[in-house]
Coordinates of C-alpha atoms in Angstrom, one line a residue:
X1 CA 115.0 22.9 131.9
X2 CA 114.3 19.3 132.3
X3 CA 115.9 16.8 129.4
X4 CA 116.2 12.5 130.2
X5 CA 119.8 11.5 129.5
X6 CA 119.3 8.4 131.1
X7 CA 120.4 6.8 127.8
X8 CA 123.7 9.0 126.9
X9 CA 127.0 8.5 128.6
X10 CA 128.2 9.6 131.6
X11 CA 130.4 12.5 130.3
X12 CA 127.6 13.7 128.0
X13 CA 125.2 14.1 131.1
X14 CA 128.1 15.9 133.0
X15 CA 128.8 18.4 130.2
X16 CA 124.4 18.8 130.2
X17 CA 124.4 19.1 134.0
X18 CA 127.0 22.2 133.6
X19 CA 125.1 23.9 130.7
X20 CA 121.4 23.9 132.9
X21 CA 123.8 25.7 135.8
X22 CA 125.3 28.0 133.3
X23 CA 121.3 28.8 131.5
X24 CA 120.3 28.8 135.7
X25 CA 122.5 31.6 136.6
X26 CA 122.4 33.5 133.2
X27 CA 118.2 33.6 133.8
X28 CA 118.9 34.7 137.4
X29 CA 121.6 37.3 136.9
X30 CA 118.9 39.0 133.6
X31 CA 116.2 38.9 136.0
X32 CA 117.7 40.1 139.3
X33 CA 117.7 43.7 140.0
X34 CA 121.2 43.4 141.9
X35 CA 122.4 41.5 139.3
X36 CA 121.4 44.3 136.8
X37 CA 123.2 47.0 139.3
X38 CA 126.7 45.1 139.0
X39 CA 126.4 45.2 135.2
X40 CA 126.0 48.9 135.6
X41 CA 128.7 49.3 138.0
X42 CA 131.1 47.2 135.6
X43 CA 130.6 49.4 132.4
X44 CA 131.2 52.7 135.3
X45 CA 134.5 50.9 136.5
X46 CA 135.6 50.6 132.5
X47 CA 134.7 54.0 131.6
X48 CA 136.2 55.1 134.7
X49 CA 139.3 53.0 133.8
X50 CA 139.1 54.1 130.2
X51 CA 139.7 57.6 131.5
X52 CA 142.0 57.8 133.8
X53 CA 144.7 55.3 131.6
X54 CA 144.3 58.1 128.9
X55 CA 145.1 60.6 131.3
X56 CA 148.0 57.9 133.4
X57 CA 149.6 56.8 130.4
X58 CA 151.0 59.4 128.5
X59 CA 151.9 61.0 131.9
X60 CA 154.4 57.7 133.0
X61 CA 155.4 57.4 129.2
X62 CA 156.9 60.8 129.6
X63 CA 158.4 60.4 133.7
X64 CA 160.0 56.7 132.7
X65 CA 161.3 57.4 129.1
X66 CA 164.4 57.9 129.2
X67 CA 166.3 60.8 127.7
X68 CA 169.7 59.7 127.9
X69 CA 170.4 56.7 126.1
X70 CA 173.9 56.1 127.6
X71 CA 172.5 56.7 131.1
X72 CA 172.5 53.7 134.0
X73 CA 169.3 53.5 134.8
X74 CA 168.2 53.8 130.8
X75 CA 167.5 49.5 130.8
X76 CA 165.6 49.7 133.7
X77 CA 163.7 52.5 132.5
X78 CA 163.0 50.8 129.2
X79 CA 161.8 47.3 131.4
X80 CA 159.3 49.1 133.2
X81 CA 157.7 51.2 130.2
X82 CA 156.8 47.7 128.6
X83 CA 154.2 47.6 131.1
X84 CA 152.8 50.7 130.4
X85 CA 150.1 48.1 128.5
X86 CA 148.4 46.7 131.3
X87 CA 147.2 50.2 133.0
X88 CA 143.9 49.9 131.9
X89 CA 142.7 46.3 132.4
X90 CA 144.6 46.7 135.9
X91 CA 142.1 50.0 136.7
X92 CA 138.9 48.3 135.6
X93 CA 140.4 45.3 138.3
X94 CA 140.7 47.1 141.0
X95 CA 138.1 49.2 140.3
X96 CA 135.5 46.4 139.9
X97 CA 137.4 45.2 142.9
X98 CA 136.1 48.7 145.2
X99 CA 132.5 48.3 143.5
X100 CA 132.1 44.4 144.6
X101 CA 132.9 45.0 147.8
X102 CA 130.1 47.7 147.7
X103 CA 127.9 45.4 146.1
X104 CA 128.4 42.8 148.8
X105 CA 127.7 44.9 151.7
X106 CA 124.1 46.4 150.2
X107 CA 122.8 43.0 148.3
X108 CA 125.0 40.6 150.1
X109 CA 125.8 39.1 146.6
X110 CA 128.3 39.9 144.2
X111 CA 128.5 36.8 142.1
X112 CA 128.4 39.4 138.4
X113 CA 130.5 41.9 139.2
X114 CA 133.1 39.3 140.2
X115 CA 133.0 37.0 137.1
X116 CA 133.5 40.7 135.5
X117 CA 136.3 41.1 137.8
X118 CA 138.1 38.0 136.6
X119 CA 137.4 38.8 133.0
X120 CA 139.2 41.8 133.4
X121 CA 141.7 40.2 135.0
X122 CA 142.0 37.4 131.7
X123 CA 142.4 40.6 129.5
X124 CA 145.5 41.9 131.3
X125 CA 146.8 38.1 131.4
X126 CA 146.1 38.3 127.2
X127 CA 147.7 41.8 127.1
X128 CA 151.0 40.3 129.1
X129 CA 151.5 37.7 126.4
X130 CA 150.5 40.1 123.8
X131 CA 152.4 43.2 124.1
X132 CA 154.9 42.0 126.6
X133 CA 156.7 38.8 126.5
X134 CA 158.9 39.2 123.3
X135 CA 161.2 36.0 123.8
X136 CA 159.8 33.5 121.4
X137 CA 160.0 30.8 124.0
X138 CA 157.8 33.1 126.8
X139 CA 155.4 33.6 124.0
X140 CA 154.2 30.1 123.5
X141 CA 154.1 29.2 127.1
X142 CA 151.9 32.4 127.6
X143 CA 149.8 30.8 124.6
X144 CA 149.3 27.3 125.6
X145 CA 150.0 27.6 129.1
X146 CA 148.9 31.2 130.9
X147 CA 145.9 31.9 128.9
X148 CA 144.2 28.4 128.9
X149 CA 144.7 28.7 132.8
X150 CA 143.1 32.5 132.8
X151 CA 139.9 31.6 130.7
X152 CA 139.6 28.8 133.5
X153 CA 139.7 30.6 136.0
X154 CA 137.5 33.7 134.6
X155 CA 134.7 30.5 134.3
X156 CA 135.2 29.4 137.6
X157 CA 136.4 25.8 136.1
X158 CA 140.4 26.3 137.4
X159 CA 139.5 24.1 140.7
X160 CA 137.2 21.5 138.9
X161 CA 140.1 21.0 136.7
X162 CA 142.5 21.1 138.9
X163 CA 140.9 18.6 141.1
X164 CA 140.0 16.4 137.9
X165 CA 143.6 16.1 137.0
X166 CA 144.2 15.3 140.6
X167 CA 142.4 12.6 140.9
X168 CA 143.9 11.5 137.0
X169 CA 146.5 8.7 138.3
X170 CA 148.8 7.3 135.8
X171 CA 151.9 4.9 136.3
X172 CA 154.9 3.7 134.3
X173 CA 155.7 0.2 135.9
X174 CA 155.9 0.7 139.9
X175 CA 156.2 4.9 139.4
X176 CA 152.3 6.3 139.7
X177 CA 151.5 10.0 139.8
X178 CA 148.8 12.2 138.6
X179 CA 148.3 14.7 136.0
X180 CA 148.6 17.1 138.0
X181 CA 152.1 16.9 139.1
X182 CA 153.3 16.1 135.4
X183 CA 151.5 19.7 134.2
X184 CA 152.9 21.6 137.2
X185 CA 156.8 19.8 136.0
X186 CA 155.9 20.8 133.0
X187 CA 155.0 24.4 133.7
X188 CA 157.4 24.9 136.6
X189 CA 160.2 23.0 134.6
X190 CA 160.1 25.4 131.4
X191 CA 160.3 28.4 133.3
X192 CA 163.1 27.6 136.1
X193 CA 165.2 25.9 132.9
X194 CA 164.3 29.6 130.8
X195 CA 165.7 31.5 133.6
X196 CA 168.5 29.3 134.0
X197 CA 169.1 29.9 130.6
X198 CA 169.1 33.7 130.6
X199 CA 170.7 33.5 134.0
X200 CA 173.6 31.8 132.4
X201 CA 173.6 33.6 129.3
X202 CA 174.1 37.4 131.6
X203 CA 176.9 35.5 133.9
X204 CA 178.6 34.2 130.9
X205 CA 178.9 38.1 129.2
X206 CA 179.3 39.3 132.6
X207 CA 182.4 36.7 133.0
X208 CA 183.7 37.5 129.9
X209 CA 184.2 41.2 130.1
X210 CA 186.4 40.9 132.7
X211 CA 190.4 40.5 133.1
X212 CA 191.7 37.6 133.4
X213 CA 193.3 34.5 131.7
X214 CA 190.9 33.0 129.1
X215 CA 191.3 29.5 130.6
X216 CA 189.9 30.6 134.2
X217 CA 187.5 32.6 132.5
X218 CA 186.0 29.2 130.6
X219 CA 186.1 27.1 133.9
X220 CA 184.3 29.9 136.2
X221 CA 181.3 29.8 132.5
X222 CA 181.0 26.1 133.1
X223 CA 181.2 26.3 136.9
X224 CA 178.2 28.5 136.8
X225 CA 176.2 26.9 134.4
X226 CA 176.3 23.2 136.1
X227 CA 175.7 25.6 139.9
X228 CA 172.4 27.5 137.7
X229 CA 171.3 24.1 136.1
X230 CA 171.7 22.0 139.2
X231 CA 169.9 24.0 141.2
X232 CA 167.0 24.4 138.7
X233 CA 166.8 21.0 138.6
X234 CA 166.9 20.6 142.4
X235 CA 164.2 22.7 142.7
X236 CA 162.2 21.4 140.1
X237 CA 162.1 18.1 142.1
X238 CA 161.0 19.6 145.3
X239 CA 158.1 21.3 143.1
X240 CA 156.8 17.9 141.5
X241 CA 157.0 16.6 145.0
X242 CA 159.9 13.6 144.2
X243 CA 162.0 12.9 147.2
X244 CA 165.8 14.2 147.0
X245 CA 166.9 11.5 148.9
X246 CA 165.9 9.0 146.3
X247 CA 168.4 10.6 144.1
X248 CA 171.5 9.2 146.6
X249 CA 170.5 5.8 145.0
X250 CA 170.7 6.9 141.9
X251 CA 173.6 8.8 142.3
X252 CA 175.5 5.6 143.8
X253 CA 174.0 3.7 140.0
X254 CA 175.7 6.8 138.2
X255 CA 178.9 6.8 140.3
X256 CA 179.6 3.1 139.5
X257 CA 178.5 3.5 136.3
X258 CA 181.2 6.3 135.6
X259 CA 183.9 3.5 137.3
X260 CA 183.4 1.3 134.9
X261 CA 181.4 2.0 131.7
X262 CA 182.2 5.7 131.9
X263 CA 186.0 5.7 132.3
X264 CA 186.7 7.7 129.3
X265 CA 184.4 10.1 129.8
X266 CA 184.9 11.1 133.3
X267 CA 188.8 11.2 132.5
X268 CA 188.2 13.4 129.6
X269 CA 186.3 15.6 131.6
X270 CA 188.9 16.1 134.8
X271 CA 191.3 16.6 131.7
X272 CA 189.4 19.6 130.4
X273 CA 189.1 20.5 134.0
X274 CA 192.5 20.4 134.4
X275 CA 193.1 22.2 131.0
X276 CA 191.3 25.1 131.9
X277 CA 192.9 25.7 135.4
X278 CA 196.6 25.4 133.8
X279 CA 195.8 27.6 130.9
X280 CA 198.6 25.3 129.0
X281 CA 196.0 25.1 125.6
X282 CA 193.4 27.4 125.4
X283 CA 190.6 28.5 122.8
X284 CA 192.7 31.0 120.2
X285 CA 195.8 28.6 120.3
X286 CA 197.2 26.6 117.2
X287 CA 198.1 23.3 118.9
X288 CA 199.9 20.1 117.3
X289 CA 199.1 16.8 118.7
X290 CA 201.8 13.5 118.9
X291 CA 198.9 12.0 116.6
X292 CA 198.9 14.2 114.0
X293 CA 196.0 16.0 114.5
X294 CA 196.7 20.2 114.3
X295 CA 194.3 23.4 114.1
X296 CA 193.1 26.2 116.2
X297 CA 191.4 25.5 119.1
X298 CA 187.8 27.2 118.6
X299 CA 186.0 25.7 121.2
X300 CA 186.7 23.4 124.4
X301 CA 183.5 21.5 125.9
X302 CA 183.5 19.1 129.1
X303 CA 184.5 16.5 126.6
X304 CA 186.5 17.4 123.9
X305 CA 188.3 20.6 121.8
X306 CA 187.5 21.3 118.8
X307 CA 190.0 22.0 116.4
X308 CA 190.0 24.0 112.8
X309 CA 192.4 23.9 110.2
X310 CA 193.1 26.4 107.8
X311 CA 191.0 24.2 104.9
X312 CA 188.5 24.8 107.1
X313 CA 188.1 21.0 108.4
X314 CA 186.6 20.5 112.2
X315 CA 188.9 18.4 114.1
X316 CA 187.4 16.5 117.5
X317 CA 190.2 15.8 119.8
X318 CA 189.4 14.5 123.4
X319 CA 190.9 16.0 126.5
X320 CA 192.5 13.5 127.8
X321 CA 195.2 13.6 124.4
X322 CA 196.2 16.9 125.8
X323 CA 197.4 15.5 129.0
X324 CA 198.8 12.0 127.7
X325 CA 200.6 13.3 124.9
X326 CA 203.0 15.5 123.9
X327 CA 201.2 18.7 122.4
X328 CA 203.0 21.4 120.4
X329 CA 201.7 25.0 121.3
X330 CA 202.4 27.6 118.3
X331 CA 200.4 30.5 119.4
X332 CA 200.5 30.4 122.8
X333 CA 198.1 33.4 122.8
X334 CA 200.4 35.3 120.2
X335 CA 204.0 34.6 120.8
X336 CA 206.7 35.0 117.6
X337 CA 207.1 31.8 115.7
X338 CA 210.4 31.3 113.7
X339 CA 210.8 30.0 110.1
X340 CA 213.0 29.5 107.3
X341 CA 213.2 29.7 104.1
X342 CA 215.9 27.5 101.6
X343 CA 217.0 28.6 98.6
X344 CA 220.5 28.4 96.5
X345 CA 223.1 30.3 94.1
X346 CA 225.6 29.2 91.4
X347 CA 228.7 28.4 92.5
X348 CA 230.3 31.3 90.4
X349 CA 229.2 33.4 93.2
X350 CA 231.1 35.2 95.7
X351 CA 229.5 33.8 98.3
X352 CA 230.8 36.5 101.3
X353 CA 228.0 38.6 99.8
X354 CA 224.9 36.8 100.1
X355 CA 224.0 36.9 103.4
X356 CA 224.1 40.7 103.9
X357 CA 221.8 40.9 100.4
X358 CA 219.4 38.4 101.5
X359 CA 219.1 39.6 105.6
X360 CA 218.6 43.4 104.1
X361 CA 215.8 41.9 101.8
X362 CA 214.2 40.0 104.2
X363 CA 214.1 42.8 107.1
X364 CA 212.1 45.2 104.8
X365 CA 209.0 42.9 105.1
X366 CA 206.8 44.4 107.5
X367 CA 205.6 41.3 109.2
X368 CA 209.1 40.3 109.7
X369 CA 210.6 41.1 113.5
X370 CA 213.7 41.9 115.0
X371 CA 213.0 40.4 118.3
X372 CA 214.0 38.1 119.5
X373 CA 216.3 37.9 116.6
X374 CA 216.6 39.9 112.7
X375 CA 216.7 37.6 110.0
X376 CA 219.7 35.6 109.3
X377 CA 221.1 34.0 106.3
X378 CA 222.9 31.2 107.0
X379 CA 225.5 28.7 104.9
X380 CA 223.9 25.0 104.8
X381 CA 225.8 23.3 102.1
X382 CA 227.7 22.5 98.9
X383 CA 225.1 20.6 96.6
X384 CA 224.8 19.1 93.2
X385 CA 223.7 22.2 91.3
X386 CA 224.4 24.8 93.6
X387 CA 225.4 26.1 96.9
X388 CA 222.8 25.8 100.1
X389 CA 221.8 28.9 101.9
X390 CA 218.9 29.7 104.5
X391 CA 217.1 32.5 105.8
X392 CA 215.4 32.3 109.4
X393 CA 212.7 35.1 110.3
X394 CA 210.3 35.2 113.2
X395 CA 207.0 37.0 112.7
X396 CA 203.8 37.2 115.0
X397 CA 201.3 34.3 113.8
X398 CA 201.3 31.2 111.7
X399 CA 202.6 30.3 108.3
X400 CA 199.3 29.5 106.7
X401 CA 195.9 30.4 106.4
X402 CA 195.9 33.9 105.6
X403 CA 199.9 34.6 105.8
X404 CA 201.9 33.6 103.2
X405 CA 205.5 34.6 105.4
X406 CA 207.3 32.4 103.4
X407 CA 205.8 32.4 100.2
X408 CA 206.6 36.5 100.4
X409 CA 210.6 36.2 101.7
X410 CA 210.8 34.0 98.8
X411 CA 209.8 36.6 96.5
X412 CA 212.0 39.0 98.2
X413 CA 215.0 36.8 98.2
X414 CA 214.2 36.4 94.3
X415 CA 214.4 40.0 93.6
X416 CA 217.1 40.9 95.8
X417 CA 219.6 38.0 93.9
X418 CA 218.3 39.5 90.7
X419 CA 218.9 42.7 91.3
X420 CA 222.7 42.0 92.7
X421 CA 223.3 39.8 89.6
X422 CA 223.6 36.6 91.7
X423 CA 222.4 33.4 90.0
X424 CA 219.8 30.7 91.4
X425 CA 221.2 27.4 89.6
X426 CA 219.2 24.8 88.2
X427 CA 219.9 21.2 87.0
X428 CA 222.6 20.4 84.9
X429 CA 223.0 17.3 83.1
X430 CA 225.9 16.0 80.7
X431 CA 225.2 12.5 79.3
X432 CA 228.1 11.1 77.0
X433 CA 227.4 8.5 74.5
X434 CA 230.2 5.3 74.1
X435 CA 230.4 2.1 71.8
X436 CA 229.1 3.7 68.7
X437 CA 230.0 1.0 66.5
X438 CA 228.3 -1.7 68.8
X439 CA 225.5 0.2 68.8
X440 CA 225.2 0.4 64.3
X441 CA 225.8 4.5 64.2
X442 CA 228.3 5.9 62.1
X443 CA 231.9 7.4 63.2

């Protein structure tokens, strides 16, 4: 097959030059006798393969399942059983892979047999990403990524590529590499940055299952994560082929940076630091800041805790307040907090009874505790209407949200007056009315 494309572009007469090779070596492999013995031994090494998976599979299905759900070795069990998939396009591989070398020694070619090798190779690559990656991150770099690169090199075009790309320089002002080194980043940077992931995801559960105080357990969480994610990212630099020891320079640039436009941020983050070793505020505690600022903490980053309030409001407070000011602790990971509650009775009372009413009253709530002290009723003061008591209680947990501790001793201090006959005064006004005549009315 002769065709002039003198006239067409360069490109086009490449893409022509590869299509005579492929018509070239289709025509020879029809009409060769070895070539037509290959194709005979590849449809022998699928049957072949076809019948032993039917036999293997069901057989290893049964020896890995696992019984016993509960047992140790039941996740391991269950990893390797995903597999189970690629048993036959892995036969017909090695299979084909005994018959070329067959093939080789009697005809001294084998050029069939192994393009069918690598296409069965391509089919266990597509029956990995099919059957077998689950994560939906995995999936699309076996999409885009593994199978592009298995059809390549089923065709035998992985090294033209490869070299193509190569020799594909780019540059961004002084900074020139090739395409290459950008699509192995690429590739290399998605899976180290996956598996640091997942890496830091089994530490973190691994961390938290154990005993200890919740602050250390949040600083050894971040102290893995920025060990996985920095060495990733070492790695991935020694992979793309960038020096390390240009990163000194630019770690100098960062560390003057931080001295001056960075103050704020590098103090807030030796402030969470420093949070997290002491333990003094920790996520779970309902904290009070000198500015105003109050929730629970729900989460503490390198930067800043996050605070909620009981309307449901996200607070951001830096670290660095919780060194520099004074901070009130409430929980304290569950410690009693004590409260009071004012209320008042008419001054026709005998007022030797109250506080034994109200304390009996207020101990009968089941929230209420009698460590580190019962309730006590206390005398405040004499006042306009009526005379001042108060009721102290400690309970386990806040005032708000969903407890309403004061809002039910209240209730109880109501009831328990009532019932004893005791009075709660209110307001009393007398207004008396001089000057009648100056003012027109009649005597």
């Amino acid at each position: 097959m002769n065709f002039d494309l003198t006239e067409y572009p360069p490109i086009v007469q490449q893409i022509a030059g590869y299509g005579v090779q492929g018509y070239d070596l289709a025509m020879g492999w029809l009409l060769s006798p070895a070539a037509w013995s290959q194709f005979a031994i590849l449809v022998g090494a699928y049957l072949f393969a076809v019948l032993i998976a039917r036999r293997l599979r069901p057989a290893l299905k049964t020896l890995i399942d696992p019984q016993d759900k509960q047992n140790m070795f039941t996740a391991p069990r269950l990893f390797m059983m995903q597999f189970l998939p690629l048993i036959l396009p892995l036969l017909a591989y090695a299979l084909t892979g005994i018959g070329e070398q067959v093939v080789r020694t009697i005809f001294d070619t084998g050029a069939v047999i192994a393009f069918g090798k690598r296409v069965f190779l391509f089919l266990a690559v597509r029956a990995f990403v099919r059957d077998i990656l689950k994560d939906p991150f995995l999936q699309l770099l076996g999409r885009f990524m593994m199978l592009p690169i298995a059809a390549l090199y089923t065709f035998g075009l992985l090294d033209v590529v490869t070299l193509q790309l190569s020799e594909t320089v780019v540059g961004v002002g002084n900074i020139r590499f090739s395409l290459i080194s950008v699509a192995r980043g690429l590739i290399a940077g998605s899976l180290l940055f996956w598996l640091g992931q997942w890496s830091n995801s089994q530490t973190s559960a691994l961390i938290e299952k154990q005993e200890m105080r919740p602050s250390i357990r949040q600083l050894l969480i971040k102290t893995v994560e920025f060990m996985i994610f920095g060495f990733a990212f070492l790695v991935l630099m020694n992979i793309m082929g960038i020096n390390l020891g240009a990163l000194a320079v630019l770690g100098g640039a960062i560390g003057v940076g931080l001295g001056f436009g960075l103050q704020k941020i590098a103090s807030n983050f030796i402030s969470g630091v420093i949070l997290l070793v002491e333990g003094q505020a920790t996520v779970g505690d309902y904290v009070e800041l000198d500015g105003g600022e109050s929730g629970k903490i729900v989460k503490m980053t390198a930067r800043a805790a996050i605070l909620e309030t009981f309307d449901g409001r996200w607070i951001v407070v830096p670290n660095e307040d919780f060194i520099t000011t004074r901070v009130v602790n409430f929980s304290d990971q569950g410690s009693a907090n004590r409260y009071e509650a004012p209320f008042s009775v008419s001054y026709d009372t005998d007022i030797n009874l109250v506080p034994a009413i109200i304390e009996a009253a207020v101990s009968t709530h089941p929230e209420v505790l009698d460590l580190p002290y019962p309730p006590d009723c206390e005398l405040r003061g004499f006042g306009d209407s009526g005379i001042d008591f108060a009721v102290e209680f400690w309970v386990n947990g806040l005032d708000d949200g969903p407890n309403k501790y004061t809002s039910d001793v209240l209730f109880l201090i109501w009831n328990a007056l009532k019932d004893n006959g005791i009075e709660i005064p209110y307001p009393h006004r007398t207004i008396e009315i001089k000057g009648n005549k100056q003012m027109g009315l009649p005597e």
